[in-house]
Tab-separated table of C-alpha atoms in Angstrom:
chain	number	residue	atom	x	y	z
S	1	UNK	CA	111.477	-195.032	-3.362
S	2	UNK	CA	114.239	-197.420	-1.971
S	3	UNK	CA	117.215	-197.608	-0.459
S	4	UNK	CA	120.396	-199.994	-1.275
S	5	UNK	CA	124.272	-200.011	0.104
S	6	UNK	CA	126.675	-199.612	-2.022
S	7	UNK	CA	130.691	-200.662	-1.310
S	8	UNK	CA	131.483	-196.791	-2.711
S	9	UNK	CA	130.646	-194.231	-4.985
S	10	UNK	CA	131.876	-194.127	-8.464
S	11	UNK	CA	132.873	-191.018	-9.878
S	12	UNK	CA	130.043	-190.987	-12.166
S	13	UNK	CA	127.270	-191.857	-9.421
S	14	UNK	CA	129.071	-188.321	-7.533
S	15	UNK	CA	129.447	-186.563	-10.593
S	16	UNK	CA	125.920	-186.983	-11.398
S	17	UNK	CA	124.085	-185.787	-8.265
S	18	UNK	CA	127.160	-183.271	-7.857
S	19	UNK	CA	125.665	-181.106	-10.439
S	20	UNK	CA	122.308	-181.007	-9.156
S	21	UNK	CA	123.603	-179.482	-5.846
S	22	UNK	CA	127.049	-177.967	-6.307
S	23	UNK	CA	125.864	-174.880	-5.761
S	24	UNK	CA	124.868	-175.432	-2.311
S	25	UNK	CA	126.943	-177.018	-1.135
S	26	UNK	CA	130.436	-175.265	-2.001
S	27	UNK	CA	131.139	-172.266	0.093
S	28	UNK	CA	127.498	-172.948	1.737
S	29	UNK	CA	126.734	-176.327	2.921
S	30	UNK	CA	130.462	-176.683	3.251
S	31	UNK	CA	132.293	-173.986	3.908
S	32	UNK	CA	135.241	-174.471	1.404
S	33	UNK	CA	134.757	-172.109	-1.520
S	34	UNK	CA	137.309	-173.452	-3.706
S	35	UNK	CA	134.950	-175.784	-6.260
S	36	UNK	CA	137.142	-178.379	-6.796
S	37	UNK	CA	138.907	-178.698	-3.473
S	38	UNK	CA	135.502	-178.796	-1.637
S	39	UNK	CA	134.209	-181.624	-4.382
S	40	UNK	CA	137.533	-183.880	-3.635
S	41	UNK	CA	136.990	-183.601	0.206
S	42	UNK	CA	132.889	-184.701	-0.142
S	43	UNK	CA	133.811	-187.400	-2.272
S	44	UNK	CA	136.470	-188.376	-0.223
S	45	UNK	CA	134.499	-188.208	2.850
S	46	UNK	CA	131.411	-190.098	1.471
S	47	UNK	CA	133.673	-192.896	0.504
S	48	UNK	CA	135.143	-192.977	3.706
S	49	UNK	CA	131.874	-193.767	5.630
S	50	UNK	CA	131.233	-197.089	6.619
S	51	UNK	CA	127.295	-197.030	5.748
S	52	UNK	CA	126.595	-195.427	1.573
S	53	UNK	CA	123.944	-195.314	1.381
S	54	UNK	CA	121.492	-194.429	-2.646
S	55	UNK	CA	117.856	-193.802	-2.382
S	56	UNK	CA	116.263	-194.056	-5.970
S	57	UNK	CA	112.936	-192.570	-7.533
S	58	UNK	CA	110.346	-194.699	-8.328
S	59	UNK	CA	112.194	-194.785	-12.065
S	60	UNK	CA	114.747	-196.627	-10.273
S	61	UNK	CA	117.058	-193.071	-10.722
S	62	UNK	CA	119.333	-192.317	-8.124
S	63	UNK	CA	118.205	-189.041	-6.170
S	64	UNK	CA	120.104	-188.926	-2.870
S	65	UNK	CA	123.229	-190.342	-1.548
S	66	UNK	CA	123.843	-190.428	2.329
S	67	UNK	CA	126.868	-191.384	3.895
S	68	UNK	CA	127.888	-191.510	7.449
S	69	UNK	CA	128.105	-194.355	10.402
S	70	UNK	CA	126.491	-195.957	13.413
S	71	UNK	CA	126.766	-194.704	16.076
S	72	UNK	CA	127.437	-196.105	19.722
S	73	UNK	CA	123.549	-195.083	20.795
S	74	UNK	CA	122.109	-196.418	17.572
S	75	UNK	CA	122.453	-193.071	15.560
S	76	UNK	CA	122.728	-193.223	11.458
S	77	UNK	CA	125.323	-190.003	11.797
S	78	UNK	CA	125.210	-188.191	8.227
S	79	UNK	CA	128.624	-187.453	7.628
S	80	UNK	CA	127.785	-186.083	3.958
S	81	UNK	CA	125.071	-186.290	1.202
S	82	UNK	CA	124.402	-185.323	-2.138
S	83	UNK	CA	120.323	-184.415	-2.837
S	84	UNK	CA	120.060	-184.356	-6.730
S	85	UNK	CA	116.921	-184.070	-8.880
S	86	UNK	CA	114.561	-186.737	-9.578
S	87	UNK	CA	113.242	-187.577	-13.475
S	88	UNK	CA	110.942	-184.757	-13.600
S	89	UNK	CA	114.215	-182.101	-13.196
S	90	UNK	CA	112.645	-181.558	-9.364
S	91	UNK	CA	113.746	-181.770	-5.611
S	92	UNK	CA	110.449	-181.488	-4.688
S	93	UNK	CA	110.573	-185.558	-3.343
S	94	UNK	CA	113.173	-183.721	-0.325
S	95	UNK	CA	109.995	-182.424	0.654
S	96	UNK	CA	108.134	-185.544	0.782
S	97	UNK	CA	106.987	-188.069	3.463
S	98	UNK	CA	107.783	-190.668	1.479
S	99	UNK	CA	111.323	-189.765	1.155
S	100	UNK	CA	111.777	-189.068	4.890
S	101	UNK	CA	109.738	-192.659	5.739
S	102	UNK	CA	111.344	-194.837	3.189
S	103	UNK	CA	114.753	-193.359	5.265
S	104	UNK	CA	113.302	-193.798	8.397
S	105	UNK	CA	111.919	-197.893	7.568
S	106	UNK	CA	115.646	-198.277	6.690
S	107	UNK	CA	117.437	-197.137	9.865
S	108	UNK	CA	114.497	-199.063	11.758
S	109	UNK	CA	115.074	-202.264	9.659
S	110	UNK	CA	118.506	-201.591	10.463
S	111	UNK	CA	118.156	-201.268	14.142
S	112	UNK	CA	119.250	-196.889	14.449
S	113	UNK	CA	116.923	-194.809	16.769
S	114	UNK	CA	117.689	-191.949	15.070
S	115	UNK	CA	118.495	-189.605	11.901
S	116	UNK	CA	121.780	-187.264	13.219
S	117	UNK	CA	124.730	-185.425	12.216
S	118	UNK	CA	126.639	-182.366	12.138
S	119	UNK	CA	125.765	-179.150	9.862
S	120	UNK	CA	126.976	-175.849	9.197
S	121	UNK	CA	123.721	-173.893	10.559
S	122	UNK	CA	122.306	-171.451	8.505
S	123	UNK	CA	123.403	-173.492	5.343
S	124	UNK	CA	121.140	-175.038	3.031
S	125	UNK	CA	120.954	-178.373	4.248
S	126	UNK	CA	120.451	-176.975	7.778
S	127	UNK	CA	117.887	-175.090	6.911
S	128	UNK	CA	115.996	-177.780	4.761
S	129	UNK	CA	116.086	-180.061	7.981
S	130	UNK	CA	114.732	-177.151	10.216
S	131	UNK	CA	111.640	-177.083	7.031
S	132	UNK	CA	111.624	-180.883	7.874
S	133	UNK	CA	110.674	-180.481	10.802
S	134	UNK	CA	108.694	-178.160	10.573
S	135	UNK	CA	106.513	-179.550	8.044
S	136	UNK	CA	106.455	-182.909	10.120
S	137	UNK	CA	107.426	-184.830	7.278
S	138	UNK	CA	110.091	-186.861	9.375
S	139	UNK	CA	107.448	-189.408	11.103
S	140	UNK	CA	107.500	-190.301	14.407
S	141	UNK	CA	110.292	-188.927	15.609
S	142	UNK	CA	111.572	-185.823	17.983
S	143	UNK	CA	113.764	-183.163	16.111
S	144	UNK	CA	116.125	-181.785	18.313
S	145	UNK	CA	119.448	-178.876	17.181
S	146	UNK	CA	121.801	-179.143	20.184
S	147	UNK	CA	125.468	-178.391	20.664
S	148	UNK	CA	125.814	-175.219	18.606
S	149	UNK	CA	129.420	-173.545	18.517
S	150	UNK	CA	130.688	-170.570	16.426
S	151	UNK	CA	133.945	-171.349	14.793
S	152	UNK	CA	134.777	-167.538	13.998
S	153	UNK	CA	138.334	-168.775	12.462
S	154	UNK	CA	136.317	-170.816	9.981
S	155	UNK	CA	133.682	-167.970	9.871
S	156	UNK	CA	131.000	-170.723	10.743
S	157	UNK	CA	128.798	-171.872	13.470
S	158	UNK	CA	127.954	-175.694	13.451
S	159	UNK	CA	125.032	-177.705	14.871
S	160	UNK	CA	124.223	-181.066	15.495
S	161	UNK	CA	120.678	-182.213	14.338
S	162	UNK	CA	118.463	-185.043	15.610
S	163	UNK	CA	115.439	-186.887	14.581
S	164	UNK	CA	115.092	-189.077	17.150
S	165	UNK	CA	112.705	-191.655	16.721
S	166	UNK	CA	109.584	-191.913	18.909
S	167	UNK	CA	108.998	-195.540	18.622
């Protein structure tokens, strides 16, 4: 796997992890249940980030997109993503060290301390980091949820997540 910037998404780089993951992510991961308004606003989002970033397979086929910024203590803050499926048709690699190190090496090369952001909790992508961490497959680092508020106008609660690097 490796990682590469990119200046911005194309509509055909979204599109094409978009309908790996759609599913989750509209009315769940984000919690806008109109398809097409909740697609504009992550696309708009990712391209708003200062840091894109692509991680690719080992077939050089994009499989996850990650956009957010630096912040003032050295975070990379995930502002969105897009997780789609690798060659084989599988998301399996989400559940990979490799994945999770070849990330890691980059924010380290890249002098961040840590993998954060903010997530709707309960949601899929919540719950995949909770697996994460679980399963240990971030290395070295200190997972930490923190700052959870229910937003019952929204019908929400949010969370901030933290792999905080050990080393």
């Amino acid at each position: 796997m490796q990682v590469r910037l990119l200046n911005s998404y194309t509509q055909d780089q979204f599109d094409a992890l978009w309908v790996d993951c759609r599913a989750q992510v509209v009315g769940g991961t984000m919690p806008i249940e109109n398809p097409d308004e909740c697609k504009s606003q992550v696309f708009n989002s990712m391209n708003s980030q200062p840091i894109k970033m692509a991680v690719a397979d080992s077939q050089s086929k994009d499989i996850s997109y990650l956009a957010g910024y630096k912040t003032d203590d050295n975070h990379f803050y995930v502002v969105s993503g897009l997780h789609g499926n690798d060659t084989s048709g599988s998301k399996g690699w989400l559940y990979t060290t490799k994945y999770w190190s070849t990330i890691r090496q980059w924010l380290v090369d890249n002098n961040m301390t840590a993998y954060s952001g903010e997530m709707v909790k309960d949601a899929s992508a919540y719950n995949h980091l909770i697996d994460v961490s679980d399963l240990g497959l971030y290395p070295d680092a200190t997972f930490r949820v923190s700052n959870i508020q229910a937003i019952p106008a929204a019908g929400f609660t949010r969370a901030n997540i933290c792999f905080l690097h050990n080393n």
